[in-house]
PDB file of C-alpha atoms in Angstrom:
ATOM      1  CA  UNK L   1      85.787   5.384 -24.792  1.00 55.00           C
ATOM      2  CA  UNK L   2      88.346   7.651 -25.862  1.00 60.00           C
ATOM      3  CA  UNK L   3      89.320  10.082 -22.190  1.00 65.00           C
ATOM      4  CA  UNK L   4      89.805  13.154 -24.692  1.00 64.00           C
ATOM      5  CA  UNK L   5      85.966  12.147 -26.090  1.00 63.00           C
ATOM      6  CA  UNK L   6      84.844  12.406 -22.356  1.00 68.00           C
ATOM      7  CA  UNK L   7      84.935  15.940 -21.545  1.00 66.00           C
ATOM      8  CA  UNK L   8      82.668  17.158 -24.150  1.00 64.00           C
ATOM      9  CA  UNK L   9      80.490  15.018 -23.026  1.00 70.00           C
ATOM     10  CA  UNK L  10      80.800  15.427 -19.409  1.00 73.00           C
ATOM     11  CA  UNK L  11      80.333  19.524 -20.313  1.00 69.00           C
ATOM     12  CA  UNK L  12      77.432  19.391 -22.486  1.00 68.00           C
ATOM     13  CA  UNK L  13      75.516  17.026 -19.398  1.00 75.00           C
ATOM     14  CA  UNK L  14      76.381  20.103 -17.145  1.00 75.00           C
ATOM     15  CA  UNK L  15      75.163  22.275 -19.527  1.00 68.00           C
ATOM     16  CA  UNK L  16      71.958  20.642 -19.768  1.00 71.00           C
ATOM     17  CA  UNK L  17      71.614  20.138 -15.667  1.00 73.00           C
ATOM     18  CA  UNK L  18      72.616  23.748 -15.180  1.00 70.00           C
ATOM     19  CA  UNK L  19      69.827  24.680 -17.436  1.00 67.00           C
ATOM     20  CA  UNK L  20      67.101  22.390 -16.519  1.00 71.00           C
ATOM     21  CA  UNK L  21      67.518  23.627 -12.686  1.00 67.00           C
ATOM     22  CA  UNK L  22      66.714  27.261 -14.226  1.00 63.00           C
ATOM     23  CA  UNK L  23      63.549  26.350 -16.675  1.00 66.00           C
ATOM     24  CA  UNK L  24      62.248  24.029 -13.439  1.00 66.00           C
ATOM     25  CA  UNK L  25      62.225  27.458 -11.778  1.00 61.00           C
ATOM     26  CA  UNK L  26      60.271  29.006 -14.321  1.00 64.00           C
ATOM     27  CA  UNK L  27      56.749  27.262 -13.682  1.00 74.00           C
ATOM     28  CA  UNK L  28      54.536  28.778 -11.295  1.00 78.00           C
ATOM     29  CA  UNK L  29      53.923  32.323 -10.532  1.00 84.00           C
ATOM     30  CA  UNK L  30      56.664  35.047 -11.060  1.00 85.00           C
ATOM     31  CA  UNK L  31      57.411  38.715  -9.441  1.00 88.00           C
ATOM     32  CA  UNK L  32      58.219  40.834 -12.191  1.00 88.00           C
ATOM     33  CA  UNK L  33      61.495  42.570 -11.828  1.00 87.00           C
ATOM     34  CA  UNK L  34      61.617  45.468 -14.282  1.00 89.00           C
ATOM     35  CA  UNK L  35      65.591  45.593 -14.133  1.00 90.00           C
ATOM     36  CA  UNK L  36      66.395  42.240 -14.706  1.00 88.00           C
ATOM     37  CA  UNK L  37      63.832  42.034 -18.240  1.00 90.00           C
ATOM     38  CA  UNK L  38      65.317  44.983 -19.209  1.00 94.00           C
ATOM     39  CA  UNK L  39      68.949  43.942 -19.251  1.00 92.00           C
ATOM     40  CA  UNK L  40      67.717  40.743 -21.128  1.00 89.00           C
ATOM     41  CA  UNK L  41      66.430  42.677 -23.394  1.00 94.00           C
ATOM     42  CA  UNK L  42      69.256  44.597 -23.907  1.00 94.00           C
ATOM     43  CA  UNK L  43      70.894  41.340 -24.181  1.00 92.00           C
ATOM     44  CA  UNK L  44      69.437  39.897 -26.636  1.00 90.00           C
ATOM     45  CA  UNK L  45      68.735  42.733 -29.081  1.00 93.00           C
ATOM     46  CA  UNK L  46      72.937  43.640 -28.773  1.00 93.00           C
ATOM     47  CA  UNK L  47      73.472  39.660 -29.495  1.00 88.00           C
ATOM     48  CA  UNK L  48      71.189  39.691 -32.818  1.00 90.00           C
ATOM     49  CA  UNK L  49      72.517  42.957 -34.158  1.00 91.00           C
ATOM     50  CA  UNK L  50      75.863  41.780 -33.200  1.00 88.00           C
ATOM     51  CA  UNK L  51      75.403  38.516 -35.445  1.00 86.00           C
ATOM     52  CA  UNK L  52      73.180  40.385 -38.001  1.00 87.00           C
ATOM     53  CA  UNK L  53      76.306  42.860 -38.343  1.00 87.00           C
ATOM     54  CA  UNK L  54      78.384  40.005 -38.990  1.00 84.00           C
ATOM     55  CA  UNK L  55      76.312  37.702 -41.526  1.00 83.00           C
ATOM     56  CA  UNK L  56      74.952  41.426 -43.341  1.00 83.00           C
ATOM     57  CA  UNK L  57      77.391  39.961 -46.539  1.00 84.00           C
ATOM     58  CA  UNK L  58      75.382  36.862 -46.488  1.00 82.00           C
ATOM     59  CA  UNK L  59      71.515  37.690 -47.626  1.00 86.00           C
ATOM     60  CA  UNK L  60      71.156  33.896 -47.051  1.00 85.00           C
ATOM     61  CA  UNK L  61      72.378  33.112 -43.682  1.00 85.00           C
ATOM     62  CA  UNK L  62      70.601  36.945 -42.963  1.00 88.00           C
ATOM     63  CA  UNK L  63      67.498  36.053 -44.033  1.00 91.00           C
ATOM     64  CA  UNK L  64      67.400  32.847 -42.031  1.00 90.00           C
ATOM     65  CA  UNK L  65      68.779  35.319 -38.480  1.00 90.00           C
ATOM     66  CA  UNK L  66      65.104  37.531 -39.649  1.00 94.00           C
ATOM     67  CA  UNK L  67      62.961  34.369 -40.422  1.00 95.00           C
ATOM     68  CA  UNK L  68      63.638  33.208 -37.181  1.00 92.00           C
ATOM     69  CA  UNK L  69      63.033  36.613 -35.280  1.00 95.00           C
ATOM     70  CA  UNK L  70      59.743  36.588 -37.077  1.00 96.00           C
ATOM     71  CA  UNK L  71      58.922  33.105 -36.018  1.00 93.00           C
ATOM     72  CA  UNK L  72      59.780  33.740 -32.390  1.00 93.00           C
ATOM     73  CA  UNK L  73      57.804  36.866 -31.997  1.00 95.00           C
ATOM     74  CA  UNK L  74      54.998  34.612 -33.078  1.00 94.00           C
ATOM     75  CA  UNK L  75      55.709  32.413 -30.445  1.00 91.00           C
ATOM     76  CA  UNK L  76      55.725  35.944 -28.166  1.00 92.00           C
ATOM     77  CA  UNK L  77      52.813  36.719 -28.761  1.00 94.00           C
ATOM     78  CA  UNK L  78      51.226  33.489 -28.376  1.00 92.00           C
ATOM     79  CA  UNK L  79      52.816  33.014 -24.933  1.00 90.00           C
ATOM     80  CA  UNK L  80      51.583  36.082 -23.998  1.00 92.00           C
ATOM     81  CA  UNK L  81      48.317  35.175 -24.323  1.00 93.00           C
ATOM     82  CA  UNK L  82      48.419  32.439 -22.387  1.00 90.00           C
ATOM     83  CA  UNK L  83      50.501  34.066 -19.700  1.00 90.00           C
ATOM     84  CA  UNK L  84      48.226  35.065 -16.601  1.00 91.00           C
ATOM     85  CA  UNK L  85      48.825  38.859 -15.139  1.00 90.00           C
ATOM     86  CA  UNK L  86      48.479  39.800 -11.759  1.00 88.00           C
ATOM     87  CA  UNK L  87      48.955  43.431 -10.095  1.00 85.00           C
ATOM     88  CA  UNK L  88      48.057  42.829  -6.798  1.00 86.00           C
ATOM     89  CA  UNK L  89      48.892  45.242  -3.692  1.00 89.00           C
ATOM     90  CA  UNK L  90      52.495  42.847  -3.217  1.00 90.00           C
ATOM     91  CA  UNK L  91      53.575  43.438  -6.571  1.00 88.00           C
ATOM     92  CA  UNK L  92      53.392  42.758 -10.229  1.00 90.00           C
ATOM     93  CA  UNK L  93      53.065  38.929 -11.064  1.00 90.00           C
ATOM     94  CA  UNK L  94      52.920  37.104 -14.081  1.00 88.00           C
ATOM     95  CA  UNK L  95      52.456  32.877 -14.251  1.00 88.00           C
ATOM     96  CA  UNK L  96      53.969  31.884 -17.876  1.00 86.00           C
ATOM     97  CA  UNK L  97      52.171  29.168 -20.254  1.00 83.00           C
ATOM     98  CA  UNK L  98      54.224  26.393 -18.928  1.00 77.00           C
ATOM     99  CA  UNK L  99      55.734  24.952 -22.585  1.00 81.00           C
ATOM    100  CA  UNK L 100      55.856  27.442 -25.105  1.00 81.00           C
ATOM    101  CA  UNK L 101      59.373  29.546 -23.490  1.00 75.00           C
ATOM    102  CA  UNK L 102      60.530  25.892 -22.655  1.00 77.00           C
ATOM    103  CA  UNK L 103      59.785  24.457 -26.068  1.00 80.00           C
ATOM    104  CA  UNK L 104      61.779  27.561 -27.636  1.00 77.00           C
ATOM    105  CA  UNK L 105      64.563  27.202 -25.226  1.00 75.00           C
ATOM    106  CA  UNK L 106      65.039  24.201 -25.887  1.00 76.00           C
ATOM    107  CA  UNK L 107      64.810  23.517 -29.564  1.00 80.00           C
ATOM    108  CA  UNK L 108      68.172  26.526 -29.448  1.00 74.00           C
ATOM    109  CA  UNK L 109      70.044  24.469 -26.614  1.00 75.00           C
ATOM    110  CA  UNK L 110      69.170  21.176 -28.234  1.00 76.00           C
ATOM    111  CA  UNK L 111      71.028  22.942 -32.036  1.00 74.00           C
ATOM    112  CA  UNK L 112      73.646  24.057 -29.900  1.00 70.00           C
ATOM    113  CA  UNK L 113      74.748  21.106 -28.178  1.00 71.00           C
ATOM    114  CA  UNK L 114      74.483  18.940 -31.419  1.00 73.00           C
ATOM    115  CA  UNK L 115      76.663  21.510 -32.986  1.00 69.00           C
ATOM    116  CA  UNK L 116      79.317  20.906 -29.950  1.00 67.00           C
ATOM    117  CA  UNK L 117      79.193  17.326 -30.038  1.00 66.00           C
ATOM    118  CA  UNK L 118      79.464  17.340 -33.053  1.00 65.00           C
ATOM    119  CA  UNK L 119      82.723  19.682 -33.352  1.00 61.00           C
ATOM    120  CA  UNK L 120      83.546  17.839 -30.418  1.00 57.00           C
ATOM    121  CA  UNK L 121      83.988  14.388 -32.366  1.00 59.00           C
ATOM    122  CA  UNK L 122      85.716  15.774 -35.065  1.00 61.00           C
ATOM    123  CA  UNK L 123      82.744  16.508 -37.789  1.00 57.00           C
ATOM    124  CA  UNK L 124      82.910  19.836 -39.562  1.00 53.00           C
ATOM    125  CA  UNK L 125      79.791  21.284 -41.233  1.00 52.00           C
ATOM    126  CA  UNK L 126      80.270  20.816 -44.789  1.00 50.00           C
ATOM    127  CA  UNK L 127      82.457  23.500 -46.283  1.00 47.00           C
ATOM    128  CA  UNK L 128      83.850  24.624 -43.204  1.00 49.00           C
ATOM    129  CA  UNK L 129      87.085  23.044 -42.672  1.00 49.00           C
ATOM    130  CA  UNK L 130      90.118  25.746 -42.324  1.00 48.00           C
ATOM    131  CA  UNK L 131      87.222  27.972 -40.530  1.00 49.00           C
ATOM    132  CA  UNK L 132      87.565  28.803 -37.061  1.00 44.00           C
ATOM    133  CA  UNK L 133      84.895  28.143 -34.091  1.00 40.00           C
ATOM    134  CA  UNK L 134      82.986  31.357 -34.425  1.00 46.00           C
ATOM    135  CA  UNK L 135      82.529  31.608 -38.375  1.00 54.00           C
ATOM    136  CA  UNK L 136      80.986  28.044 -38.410  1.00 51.00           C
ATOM    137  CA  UNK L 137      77.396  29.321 -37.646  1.00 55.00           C
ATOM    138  CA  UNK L 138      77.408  31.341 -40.836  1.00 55.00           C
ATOM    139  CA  UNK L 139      78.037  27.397 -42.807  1.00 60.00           C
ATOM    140  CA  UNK L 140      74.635  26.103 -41.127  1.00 73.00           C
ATOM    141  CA  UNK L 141      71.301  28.941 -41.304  1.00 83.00           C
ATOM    142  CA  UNK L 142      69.572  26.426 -38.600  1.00 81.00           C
ATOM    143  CA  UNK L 143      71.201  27.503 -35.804  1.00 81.00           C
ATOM    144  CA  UNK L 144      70.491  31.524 -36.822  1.00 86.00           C
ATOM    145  CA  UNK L 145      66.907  29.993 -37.173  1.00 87.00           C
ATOM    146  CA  UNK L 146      66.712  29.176 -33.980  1.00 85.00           C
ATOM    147  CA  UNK L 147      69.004  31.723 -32.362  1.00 86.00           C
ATOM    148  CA  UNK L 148      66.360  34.371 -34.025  1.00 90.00           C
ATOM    149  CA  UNK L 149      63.192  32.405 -32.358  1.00 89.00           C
ATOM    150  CA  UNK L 150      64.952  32.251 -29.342  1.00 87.00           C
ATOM    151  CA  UNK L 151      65.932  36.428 -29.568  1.00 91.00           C
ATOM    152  CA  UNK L 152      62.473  37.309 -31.025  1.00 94.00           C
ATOM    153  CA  UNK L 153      60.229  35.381 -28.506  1.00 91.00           C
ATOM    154  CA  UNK L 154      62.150  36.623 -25.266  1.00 89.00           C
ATOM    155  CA  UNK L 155      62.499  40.446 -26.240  1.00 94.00           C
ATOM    156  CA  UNK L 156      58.606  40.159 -27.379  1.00 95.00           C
ATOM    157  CA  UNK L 157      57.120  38.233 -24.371  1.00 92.00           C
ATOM    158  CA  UNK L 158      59.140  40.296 -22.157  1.00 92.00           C
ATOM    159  CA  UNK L 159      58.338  43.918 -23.172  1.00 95.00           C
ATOM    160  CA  UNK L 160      54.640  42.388 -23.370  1.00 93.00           C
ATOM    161  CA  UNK L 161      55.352  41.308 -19.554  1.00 92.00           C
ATOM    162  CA  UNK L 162      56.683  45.221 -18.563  1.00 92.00           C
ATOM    163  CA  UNK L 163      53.791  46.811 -20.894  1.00 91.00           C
ATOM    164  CA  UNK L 164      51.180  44.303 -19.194  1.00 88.00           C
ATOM    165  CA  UNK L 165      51.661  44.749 -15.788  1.00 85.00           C
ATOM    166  CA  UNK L 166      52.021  48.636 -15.530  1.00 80.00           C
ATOM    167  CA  UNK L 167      47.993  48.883 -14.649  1.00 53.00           C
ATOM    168  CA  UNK L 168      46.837  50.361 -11.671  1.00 54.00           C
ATOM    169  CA  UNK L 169      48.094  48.681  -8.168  1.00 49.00           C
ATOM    170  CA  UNK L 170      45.033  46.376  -7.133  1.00 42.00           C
ATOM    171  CA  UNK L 171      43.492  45.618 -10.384  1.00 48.00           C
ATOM    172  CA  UNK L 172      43.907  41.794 -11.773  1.00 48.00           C
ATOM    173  CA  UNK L 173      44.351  41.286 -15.332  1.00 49.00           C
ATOM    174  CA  UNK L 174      43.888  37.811 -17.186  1.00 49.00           C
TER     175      UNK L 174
END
């Protein structure tokens, strides 16, 4: 094997260790921390206006940024349903379905990594050659698809997370 082949490689493992150790840490029960959601939030919503600015000349490539918020704040919802809710007199809890946020997660990480490889080997997305790194999303509306699940289920299932938990210290919710 080519050495110069080997550190793509060797990064995109990392980058699939480094975030299996964080969705491993997302089973079981959870203390809601009202500061931390709300910077992801922020987060994501600056990210997809940020990349909605820059596709706006492309209805196309737009279109498949808004498909995919759409389909992810399905997946929102439904993960909110089957997310458990706890106030109790320690704190706010929540215990997330244990696949849906996983399943989403992964699906954007899985598009993401072929897309490095990929570049990584030497294969350009068809019409793309002469482009540099960052414009090469705009060539492929996939990854937007799944960029916009990925945006529209977290900001969703975690303003449902703040909105469900504010009830009165003491009482359990399901």
């Amino acid at each position: 094997m080519d050495p110069r082949l080997l550190a793509p490689y060797l990064i995109a493992a990392l980058i699939v260790w480094s975030l299996y150790r964080r969705m491993r840490r997302s089973f079981g029960r959870q203390r809601v921390r009202d500061g931390l959601m709300w910077g992801r939030i922020g987060i994501f919503t600056v990210v997809a206006v940020l990349i909605g600015i820059e596709v706006s000349r492309d209805l196309d490539v737009l279109g498949a940024l808004l498909a995919g918020i759409a389909c992810g704040t399905v997946f929102g919802y439904v993960g909110l349903k089957y997310t458990k809710f706890e106030v109790t007199p320690e704190g706010r809890f929540y215990t997330p379905h244990a696949y849906i946020g996983v399943a989403v997660t992964a699906l954007f990480v899985g598009r993401l990594l072929y897309d490095y490889l990929g570049m990584a080997n030497g294969v350009m997305p068809d019409g793309a050659a002469g482009q540099d790194l960052g414009s090469l999303y705009r060539h492929n509306p996939l990854t937007l698809v799944l960029l916009g699940t990925l945006v529209g289920y977290y900001v969703l299932y975690y303003l449902g997370i703040l909105r469900r938990t504010r009830s009165p210290a003491g009482r359990v919710t399901a």
